[in-house]
Coordinates of C-alpha atoms and ligand atoms in Angstrom, one line a residue:
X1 CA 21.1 -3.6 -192.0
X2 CA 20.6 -3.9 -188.1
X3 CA 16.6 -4.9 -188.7
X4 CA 18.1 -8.0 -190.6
X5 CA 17.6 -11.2 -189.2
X6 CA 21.1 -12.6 -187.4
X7 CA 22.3 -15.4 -189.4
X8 CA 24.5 -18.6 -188.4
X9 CA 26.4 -20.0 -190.6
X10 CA 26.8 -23.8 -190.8
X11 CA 29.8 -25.7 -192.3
X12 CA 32.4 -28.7 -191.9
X13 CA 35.4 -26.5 -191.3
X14 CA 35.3 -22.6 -190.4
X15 CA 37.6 -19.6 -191.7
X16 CA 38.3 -17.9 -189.0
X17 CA 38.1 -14.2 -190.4
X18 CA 41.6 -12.5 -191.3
X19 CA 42.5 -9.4 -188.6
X20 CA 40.8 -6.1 -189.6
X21 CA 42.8 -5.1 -192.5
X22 CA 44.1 -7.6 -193.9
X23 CA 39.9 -9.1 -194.6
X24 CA 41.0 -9.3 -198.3
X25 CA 43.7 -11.5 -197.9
X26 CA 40.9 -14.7 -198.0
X27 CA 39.4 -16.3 -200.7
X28 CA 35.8 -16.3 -202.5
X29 CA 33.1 -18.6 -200.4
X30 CA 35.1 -17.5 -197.0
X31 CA 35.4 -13.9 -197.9
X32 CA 31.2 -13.5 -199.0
X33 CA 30.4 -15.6 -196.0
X34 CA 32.7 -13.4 -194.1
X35 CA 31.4 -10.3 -195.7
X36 CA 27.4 -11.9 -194.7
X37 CA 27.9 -12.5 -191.3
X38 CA 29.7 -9.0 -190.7
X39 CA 26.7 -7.4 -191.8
X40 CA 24.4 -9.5 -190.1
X41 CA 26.7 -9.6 -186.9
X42 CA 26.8 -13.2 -187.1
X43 CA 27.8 -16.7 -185.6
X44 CA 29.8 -19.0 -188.3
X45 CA 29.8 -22.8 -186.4
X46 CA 32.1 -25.9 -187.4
X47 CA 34.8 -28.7 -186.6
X48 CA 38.0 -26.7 -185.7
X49 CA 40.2 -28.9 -187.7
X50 CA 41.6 -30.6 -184.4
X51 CA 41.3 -33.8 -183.2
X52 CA 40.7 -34.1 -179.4
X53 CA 41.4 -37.4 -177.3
X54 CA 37.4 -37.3 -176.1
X55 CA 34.6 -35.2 -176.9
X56 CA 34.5 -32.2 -174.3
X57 CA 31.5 -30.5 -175.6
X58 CA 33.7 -27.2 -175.4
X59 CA 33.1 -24.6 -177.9
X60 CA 35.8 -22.1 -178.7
X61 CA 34.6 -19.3 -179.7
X62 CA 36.3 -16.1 -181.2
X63 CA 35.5 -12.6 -182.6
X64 CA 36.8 -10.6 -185.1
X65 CA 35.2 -7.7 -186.5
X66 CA 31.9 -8.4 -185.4
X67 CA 32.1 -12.0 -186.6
X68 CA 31.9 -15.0 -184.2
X69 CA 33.5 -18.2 -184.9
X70 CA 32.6 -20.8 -183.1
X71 CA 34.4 -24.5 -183.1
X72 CA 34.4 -27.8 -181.8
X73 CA 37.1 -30.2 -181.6
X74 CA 36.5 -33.8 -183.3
X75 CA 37.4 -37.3 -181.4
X76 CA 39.8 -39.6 -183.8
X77 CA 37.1 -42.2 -184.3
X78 CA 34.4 -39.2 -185.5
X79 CA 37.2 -37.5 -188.1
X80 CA 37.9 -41.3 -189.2
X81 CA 33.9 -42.2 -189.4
X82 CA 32.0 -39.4 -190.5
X83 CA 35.0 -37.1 -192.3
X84 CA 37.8 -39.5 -193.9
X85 CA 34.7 -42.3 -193.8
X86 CA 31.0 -41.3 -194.8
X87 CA 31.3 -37.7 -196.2
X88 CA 34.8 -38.5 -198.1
X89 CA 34.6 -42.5 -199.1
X90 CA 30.7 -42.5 -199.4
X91 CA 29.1 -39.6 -200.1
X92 CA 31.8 -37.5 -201.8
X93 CA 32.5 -40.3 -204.8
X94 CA 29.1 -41.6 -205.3
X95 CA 27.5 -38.0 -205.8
X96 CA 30.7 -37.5 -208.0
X97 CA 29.0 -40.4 -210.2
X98 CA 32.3 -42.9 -209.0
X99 CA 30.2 -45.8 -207.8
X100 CA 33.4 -48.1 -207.8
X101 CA 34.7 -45.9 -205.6
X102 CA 32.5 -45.7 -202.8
X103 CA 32.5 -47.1 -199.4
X104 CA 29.1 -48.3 -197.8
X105 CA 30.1 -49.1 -194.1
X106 CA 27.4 -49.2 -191.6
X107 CA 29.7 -48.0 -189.2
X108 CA 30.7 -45.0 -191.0
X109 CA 27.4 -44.0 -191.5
X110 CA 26.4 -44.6 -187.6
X111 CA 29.4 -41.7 -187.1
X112 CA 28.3 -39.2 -189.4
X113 CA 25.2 -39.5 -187.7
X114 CA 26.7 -39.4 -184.8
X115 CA 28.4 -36.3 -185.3
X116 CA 25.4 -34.2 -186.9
X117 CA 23.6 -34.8 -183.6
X118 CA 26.7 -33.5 -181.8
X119 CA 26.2 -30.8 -184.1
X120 CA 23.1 -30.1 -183.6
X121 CA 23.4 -30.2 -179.7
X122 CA 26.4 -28.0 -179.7
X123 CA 24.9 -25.2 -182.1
X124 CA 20.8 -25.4 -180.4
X125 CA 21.8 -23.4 -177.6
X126 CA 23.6 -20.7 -180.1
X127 CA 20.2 -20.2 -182.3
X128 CA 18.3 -17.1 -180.9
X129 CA 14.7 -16.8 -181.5
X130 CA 14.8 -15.3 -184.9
X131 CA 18.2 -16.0 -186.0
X132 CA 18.4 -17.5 -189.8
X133 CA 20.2 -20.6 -190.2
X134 CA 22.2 -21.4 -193.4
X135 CA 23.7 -25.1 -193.4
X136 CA 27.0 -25.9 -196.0
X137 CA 27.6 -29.2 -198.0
X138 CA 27.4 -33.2 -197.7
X139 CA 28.8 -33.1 -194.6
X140 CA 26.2 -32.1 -192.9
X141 CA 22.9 -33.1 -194.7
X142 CA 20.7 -34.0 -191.4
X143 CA 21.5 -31.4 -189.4
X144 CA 18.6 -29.5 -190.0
X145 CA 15.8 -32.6 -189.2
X146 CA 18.7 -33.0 -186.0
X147 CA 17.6 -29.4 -185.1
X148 CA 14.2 -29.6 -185.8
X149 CA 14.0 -32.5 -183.6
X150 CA 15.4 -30.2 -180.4
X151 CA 12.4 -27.8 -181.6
X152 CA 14.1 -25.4 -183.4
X153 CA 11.8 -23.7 -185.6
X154 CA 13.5 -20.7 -187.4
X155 CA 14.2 -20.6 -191.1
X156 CA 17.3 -23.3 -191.7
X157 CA 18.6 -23.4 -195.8
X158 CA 21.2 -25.9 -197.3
X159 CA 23.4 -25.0 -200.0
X160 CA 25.2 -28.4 -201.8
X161 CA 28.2 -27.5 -203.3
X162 CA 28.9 -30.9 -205.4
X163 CA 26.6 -32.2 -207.7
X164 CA 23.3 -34.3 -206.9
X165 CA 23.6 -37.9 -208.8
X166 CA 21.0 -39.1 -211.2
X167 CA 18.4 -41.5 -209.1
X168 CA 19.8 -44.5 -210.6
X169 CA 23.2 -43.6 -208.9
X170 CA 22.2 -42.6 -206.3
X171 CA 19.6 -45.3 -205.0
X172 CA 22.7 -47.8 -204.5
X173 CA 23.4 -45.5 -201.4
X174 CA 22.1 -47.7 -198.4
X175 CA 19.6 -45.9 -196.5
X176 CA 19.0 -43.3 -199.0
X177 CA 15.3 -42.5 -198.3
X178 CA 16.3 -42.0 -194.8
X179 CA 19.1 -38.8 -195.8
X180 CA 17.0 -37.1 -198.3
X181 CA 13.5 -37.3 -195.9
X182 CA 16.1 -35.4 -193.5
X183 CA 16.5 -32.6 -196.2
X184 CA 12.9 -31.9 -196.3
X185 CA 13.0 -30.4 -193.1
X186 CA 15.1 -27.4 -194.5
X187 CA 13.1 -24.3 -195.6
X188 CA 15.5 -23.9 -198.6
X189 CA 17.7 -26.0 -201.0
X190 CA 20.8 -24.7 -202.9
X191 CA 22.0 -26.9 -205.8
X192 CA 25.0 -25.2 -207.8
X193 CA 23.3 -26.1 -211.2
X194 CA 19.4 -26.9 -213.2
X195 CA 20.7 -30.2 -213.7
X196 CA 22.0 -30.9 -210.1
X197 CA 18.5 -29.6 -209.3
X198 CA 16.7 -31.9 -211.5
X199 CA 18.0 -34.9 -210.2
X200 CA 16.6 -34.3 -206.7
X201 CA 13.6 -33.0 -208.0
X202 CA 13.3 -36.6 -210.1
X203 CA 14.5 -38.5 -206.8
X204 CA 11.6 -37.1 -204.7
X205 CA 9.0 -37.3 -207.0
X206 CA 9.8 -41.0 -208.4
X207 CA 11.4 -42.4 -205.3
X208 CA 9.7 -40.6 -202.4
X209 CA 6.2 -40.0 -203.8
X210 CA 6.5 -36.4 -202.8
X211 CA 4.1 -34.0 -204.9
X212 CA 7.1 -31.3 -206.8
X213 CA 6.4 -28.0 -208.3
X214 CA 9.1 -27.9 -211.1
X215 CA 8.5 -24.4 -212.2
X216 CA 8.5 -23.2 -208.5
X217 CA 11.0 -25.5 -206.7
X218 CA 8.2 -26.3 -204.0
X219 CA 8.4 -30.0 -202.3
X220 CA 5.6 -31.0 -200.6
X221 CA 5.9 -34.4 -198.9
X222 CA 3.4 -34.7 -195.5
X223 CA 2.0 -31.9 -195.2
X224 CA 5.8 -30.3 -195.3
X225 CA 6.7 -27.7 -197.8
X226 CA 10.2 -27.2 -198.8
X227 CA 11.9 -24.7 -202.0
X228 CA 14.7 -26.2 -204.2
X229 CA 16.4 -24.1 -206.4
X230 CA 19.6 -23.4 -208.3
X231 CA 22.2 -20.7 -207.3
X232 CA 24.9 -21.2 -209.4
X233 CA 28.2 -20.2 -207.2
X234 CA 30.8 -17.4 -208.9
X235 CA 34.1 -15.6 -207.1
X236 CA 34.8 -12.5 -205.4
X237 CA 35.4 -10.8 -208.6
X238 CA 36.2 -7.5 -206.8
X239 CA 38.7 -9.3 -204.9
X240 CA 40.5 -11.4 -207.3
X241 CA 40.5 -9.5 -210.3
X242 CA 42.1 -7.3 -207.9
X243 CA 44.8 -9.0 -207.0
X244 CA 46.1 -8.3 -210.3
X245 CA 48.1 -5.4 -209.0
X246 CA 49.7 -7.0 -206.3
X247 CA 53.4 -7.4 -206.5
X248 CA 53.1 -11.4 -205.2
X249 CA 50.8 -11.9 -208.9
X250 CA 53.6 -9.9 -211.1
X251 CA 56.1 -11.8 -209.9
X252 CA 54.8 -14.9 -210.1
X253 CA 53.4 -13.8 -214.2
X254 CA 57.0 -13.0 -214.7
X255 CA 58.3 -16.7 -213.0
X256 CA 56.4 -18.0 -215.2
X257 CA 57.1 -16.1 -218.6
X258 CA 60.7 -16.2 -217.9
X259 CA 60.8 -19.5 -217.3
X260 CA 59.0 -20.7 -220.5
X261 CA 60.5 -18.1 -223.0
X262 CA 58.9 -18.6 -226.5
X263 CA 57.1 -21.9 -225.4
X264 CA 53.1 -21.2 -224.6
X265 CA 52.0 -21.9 -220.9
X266 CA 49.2 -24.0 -220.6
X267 CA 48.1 -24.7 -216.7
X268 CA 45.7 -26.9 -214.6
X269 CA 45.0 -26.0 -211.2
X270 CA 43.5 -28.3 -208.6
X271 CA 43.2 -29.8 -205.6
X272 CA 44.7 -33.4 -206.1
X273 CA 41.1 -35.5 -206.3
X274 CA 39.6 -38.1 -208.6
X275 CA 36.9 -36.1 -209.6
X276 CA 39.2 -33.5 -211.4
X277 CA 40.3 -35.7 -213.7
X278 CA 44.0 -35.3 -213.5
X279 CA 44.8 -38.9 -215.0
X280 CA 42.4 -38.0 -218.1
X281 CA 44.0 -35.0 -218.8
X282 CA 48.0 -36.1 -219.0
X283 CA 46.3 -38.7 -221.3
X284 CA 45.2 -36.3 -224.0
X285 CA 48.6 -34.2 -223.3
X286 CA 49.6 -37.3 -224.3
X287 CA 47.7 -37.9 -227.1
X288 CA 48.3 -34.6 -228.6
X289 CA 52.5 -35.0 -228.4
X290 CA 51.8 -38.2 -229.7
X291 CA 50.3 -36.7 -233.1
X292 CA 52.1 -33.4 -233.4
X293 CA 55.5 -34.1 -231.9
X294 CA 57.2 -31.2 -233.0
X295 CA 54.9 -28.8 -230.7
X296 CA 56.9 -30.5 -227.8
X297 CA 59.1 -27.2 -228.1
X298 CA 55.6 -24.8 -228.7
X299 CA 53.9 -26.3 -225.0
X300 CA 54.7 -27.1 -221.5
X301 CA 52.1 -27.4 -219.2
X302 CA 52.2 -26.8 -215.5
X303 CA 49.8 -28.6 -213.3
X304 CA 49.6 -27.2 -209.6
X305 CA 48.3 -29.8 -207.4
X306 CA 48.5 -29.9 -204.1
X307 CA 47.3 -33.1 -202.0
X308 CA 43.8 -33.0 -200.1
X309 CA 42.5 -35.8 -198.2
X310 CA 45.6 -37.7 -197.6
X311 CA 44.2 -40.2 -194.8
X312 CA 42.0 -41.4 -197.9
X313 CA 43.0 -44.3 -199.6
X314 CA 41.9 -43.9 -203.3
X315 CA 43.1 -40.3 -202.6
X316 CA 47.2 -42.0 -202.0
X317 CA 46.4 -43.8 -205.6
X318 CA 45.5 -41.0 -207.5
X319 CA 48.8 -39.7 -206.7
X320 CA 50.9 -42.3 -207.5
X321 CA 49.2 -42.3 -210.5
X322 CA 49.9 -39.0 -211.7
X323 CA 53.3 -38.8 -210.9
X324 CA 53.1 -41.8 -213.4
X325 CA 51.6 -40.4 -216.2
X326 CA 53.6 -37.5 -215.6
X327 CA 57.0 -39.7 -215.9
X328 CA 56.0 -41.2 -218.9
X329 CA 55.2 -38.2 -221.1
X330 CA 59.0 -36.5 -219.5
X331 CA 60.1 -40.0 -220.2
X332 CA 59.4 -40.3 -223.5
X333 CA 59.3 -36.1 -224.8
X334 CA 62.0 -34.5 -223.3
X335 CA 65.1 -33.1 -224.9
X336 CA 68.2 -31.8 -222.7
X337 CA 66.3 -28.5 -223.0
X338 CA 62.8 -29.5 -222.8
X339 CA 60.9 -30.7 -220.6
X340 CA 56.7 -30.8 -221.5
X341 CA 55.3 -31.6 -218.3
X342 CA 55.7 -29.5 -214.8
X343 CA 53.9 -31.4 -212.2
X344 CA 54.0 -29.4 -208.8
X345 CA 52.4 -31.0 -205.9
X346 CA 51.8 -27.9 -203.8
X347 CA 49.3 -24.9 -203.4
X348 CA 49.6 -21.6 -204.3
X349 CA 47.8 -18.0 -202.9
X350 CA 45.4 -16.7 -204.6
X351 CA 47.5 -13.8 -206.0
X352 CA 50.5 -15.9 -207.3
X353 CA 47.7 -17.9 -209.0
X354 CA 46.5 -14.7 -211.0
X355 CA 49.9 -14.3 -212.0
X356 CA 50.1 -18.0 -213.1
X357 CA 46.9 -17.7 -215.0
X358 CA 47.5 -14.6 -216.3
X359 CA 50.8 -15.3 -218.4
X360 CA 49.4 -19.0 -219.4
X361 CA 47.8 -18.8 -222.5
X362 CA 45.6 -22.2 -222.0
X363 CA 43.8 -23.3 -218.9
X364 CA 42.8 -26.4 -218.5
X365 CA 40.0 -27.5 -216.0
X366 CA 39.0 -30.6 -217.3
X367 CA 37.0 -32.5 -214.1
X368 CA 35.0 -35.8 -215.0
X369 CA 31.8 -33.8 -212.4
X370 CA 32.1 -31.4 -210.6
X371 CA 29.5 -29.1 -208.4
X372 CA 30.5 -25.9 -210.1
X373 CA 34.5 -25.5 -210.3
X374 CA 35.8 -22.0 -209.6
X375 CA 39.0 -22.3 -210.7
X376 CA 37.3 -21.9 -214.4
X377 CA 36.5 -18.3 -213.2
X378 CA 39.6 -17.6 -211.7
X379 CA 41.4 -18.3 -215.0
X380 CA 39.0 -16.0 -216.8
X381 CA 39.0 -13.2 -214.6
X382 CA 42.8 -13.2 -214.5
X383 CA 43.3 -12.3 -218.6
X384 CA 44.5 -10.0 -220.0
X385 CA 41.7 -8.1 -222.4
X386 CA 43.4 -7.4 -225.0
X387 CA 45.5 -10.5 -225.3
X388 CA 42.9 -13.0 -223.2
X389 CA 44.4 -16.7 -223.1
X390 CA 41.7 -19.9 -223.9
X391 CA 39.7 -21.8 -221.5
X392 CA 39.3 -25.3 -222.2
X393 CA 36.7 -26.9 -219.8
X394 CA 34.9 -30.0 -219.1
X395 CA 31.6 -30.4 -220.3
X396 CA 30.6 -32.1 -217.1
X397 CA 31.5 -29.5 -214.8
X398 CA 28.6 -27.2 -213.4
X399 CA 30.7 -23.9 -214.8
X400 CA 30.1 -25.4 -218.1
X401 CA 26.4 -24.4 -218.3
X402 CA 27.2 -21.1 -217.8
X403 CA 30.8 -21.0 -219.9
X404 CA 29.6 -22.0 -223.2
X405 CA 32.1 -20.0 -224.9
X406 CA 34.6 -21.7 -223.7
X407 CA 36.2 -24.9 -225.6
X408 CA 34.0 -27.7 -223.9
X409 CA 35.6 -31.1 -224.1
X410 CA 34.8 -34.8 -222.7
X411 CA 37.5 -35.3 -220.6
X412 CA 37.3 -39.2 -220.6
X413 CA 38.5 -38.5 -224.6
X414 CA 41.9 -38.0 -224.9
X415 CA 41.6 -37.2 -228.9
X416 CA 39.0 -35.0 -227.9
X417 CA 41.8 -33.0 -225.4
X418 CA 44.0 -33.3 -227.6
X419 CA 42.5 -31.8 -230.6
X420 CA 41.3 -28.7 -228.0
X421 CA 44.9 -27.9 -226.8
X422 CA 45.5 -27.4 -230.8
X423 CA 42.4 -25.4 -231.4
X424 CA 43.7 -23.5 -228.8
X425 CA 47.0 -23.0 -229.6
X426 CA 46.3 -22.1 -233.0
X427 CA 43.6 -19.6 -232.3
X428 CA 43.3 -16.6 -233.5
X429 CA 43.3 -12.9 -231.4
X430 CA 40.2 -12.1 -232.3
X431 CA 38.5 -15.0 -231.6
X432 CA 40.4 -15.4 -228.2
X433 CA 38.9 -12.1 -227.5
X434 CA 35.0 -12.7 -228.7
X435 CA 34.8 -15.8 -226.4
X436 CA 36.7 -13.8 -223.7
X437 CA 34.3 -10.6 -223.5
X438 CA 31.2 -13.3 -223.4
X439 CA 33.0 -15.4 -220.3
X440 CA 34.0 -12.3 -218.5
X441 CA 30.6 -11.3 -218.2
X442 CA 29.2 -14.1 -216.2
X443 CA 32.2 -14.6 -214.3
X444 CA 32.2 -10.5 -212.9
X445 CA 28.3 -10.2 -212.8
X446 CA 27.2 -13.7 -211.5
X447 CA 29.9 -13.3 -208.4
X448 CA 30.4 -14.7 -204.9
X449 CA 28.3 -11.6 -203.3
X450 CA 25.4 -11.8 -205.9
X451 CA 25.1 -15.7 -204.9
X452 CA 25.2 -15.0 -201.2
X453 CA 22.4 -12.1 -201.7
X454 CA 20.4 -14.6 -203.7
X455 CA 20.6 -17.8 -201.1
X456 CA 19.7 -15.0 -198.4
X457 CA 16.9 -13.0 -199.8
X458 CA 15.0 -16.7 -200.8
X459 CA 15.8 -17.8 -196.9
X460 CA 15.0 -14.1 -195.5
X461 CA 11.8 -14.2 -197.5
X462 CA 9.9 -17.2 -198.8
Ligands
ADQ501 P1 36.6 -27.7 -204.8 O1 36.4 -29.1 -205.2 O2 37.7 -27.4 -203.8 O3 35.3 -27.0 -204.2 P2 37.0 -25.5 -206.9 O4 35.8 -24.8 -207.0 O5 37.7 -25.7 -208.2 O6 36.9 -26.9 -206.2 O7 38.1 -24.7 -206.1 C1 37.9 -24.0 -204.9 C2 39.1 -23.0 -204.6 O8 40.3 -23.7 -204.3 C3 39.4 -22.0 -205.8 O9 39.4 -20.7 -205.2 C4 40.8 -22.4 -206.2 O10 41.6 -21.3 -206.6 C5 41.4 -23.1 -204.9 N1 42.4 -24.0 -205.4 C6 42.2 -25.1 -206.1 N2 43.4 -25.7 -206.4 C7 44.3 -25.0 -205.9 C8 45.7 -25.1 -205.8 N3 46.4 -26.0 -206.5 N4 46.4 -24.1 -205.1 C9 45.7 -23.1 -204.5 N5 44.4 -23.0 -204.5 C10 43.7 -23.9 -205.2 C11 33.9 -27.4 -204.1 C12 33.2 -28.1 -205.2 C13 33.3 -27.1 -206.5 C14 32.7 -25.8 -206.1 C15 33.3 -25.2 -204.9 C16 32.5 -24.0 -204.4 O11 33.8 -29.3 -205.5 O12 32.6 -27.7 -207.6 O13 32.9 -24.9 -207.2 O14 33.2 -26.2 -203.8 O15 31.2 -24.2 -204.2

């Protein structure tokens, strides 16, 4: 692989790779990019996670098994601006269709660009002459035009990982024109889904004038050529579906069996965000007590969710909220020996959640958008064949267009959860098994290494 082009990997926040040996103990995008850049001998580049009182400029760099990691520390003022402020209260809720819930603040959006720049100075003198450049997420959207504009000229590719809002949306963004004339300096575009993919497509031909190619992906926009497609995102199947063997995942199968004796398990697993659609979803639990009572002593479901973005404002409300919700149902459903709802507000490994999704016999990933959603997968690739549990899944994640055999539900309908969780319940072996041996397929074929190859071979070669 030596005659391969070096690559750099570009993203908010860096894994640093696990000691030799213990390189399977990370999860799905970290592992494949780890796995990339090992081959590749490589440079992955991002915030460290700190927060430094002033901007240094020093990198800290590390190497593990032939992969470098390289970070940078963050002042307060850019973590509050372009992090908690621009990528998190702008960006992340209006391209997750929540335009009541986005923040347009000139001064946010001065640090974000503000940081990309710092980015993009930082990284320049990293890039060798025919290193490949592969940029992550909406965090860094200009850094490629900020790189161009110090001369680099090797091949740069973006990959978004959340979804790319319909041009109505996503024209109320202040200085829109400005961001996506930045991403036209990119050789290569990753959206997660045809429909993400569409939307920008629309966006450049209606709003920007630019000449598109839909059966090609090509862009053209002064005398610039740039390739969108779709690269729909999967897991490290190898890895997880691995895990099954681990003592951490029986255990945790067993926990979770023992501790719900005849009742079925039915989970939801996510981080704690708005777009998942964790309010929606205790509503049509809700519902579905509400008409079949009596199956209070067939269900409990478990939701594992632990908080993300905490300095975030309408992140603090959402979990008030659920605790709420959560109350209520307890409040109003439980016997002395019964109680339907578990909410946990705390993470998990990735082997104790194979062991969770393995002895619940429902998962429900219900998010009102979402870029792709892996933890659909997960719950998949965790079944067991013979006796595979159901998948109930939001029509609006990006999974969804892949998933069709699972149950697909609008999660803003609680009657339409509700009625799900008893399909579900109710169904059949057989028919558990059909929709299961069309799921697994996708989810072991279309993995985490396939979609890394993919991204690469369109970058290596255009
Ligand atoms: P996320 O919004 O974080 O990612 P998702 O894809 O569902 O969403 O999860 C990523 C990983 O986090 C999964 O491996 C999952 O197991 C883990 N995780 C989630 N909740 C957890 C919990 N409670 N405890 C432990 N681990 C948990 C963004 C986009 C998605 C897109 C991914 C990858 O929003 O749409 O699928 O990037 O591109």
């Amino acid at each position: 692989m030596s005659e391969e082009a070096r690559l750099v990997v570009v993203s908010n926040r860096v894994a640093v790779p696990k000691a030799r040996g213990a390189a399977g103990a990370q999860g799905g995008l970290a592992g494949a990019l780890n796995a990339a850049l090992k081959d590749r001998s490589g440079v992955w580049f991002g915030w460290s996670g700190e927060e430094a009182e002033e901007n240094s400029g020093e990198i800290s760099t590390q190497t593990t098994d032939g992969v470098t990691t390289a970070t940078i520390d963050l002042s307060k003022r850019d973590v509050d601006e372009y992090y908690n402020g621009y990528a998190n209260s702008t960006l992340w809720p209006l391209f997750h269709y929540r335009l009541d819930l986005a923040e347009y603040e000139r001064e946010t959006g001065k640090g974000y660009e503000r940081v990309n720049e710092r980015f993009a100075e930082t990284l320049h003198p990293l890039i060798e002459d025919d290193d490949i450049v592969w940029v992550h997420d909406y965090h860094l959207i200009p850094l490629g035009e900020r790189l161009r504009s110090r001369g680099v000229e090797n091949r740069i590719g973006f990959f978004l990982h959340i979804p790319w809002p319909p041009t109505r949306l996503f024209v109320s963004l202040p200085y829109h024109e400005r961001l996506v004339r930045t991403m036209l300096h990119y050789d290569l575009l990753g959206f997660q889904t045809q429909e993400w993919l569409d939307s920008f497509l629309h966006y450049c031909r209606t709003e920007l004038g630019a000449e598109v190619d839909d059966a090609t992906g090509s862009i053209t926009l002064e005398g610039r050529t740039t390739i969108a497609r779709a690269y729909p995102i999967g897991i490290d199947w190898d890895h997880f579906s691995g895990l099954k063997d681990t003592g951490d995942a029986r255990q945790a199968e067993q926990r979770l069996l023992s501790s719900t004796r005849r009742r079925t398990a039915m989970i939801g697993v996510d981080r704690l965000d708005y777009s998942k659609g964790l309010p929606e979803r205790l509503d049509g639990i809700s519902r579905f007590f509400d008409r079949f009572p009596e199956r209070v002593r067939d269900l409990v479901f478990i939701q594992i969710a632990p908080p993300s973005r905490e300095d975030v404002e309408s992140y603090q409300q959402i979990r008030a909220l659920l605790e709420q919700k959560a109350g209520q149902i307890n409040g109003a459903r439980s016997e002395v020996d019964v109680v339907p709802v578990r909410y946990v507000n705390r993470g998990y490994s990735h082997a104790q959640l194979h062991g969770f999704f393995r002895a619940a016999k429902i998962g429900l990933v219900t998010p009102l958008r979402d870029g792709m959603n892996l933890v659909a997968k997960e719950y998949i690739a965790a079944q067991d064949p013979e006796d595979p549990g159901v998948l109930i899944l939001s029509r609006f994640a990006g999974a969804a267009a892949q998933m069709q055999e699972a149950l697909l539900v609008n999660p803003h309908s609680p009657d339409d959860l509700s009625h799900a969780i008893a399909t579900a319940l109710d169904m059949p072996v057989d028919e558990r098994r059909r929709r299961y041996e069309a799921l697994i397929s996708t989810v072991r074929y279309d993995n985490v290494q396939d979609w890394t190859n993919n991204f690469l071979r369109d970058l290596d070669a255009p």
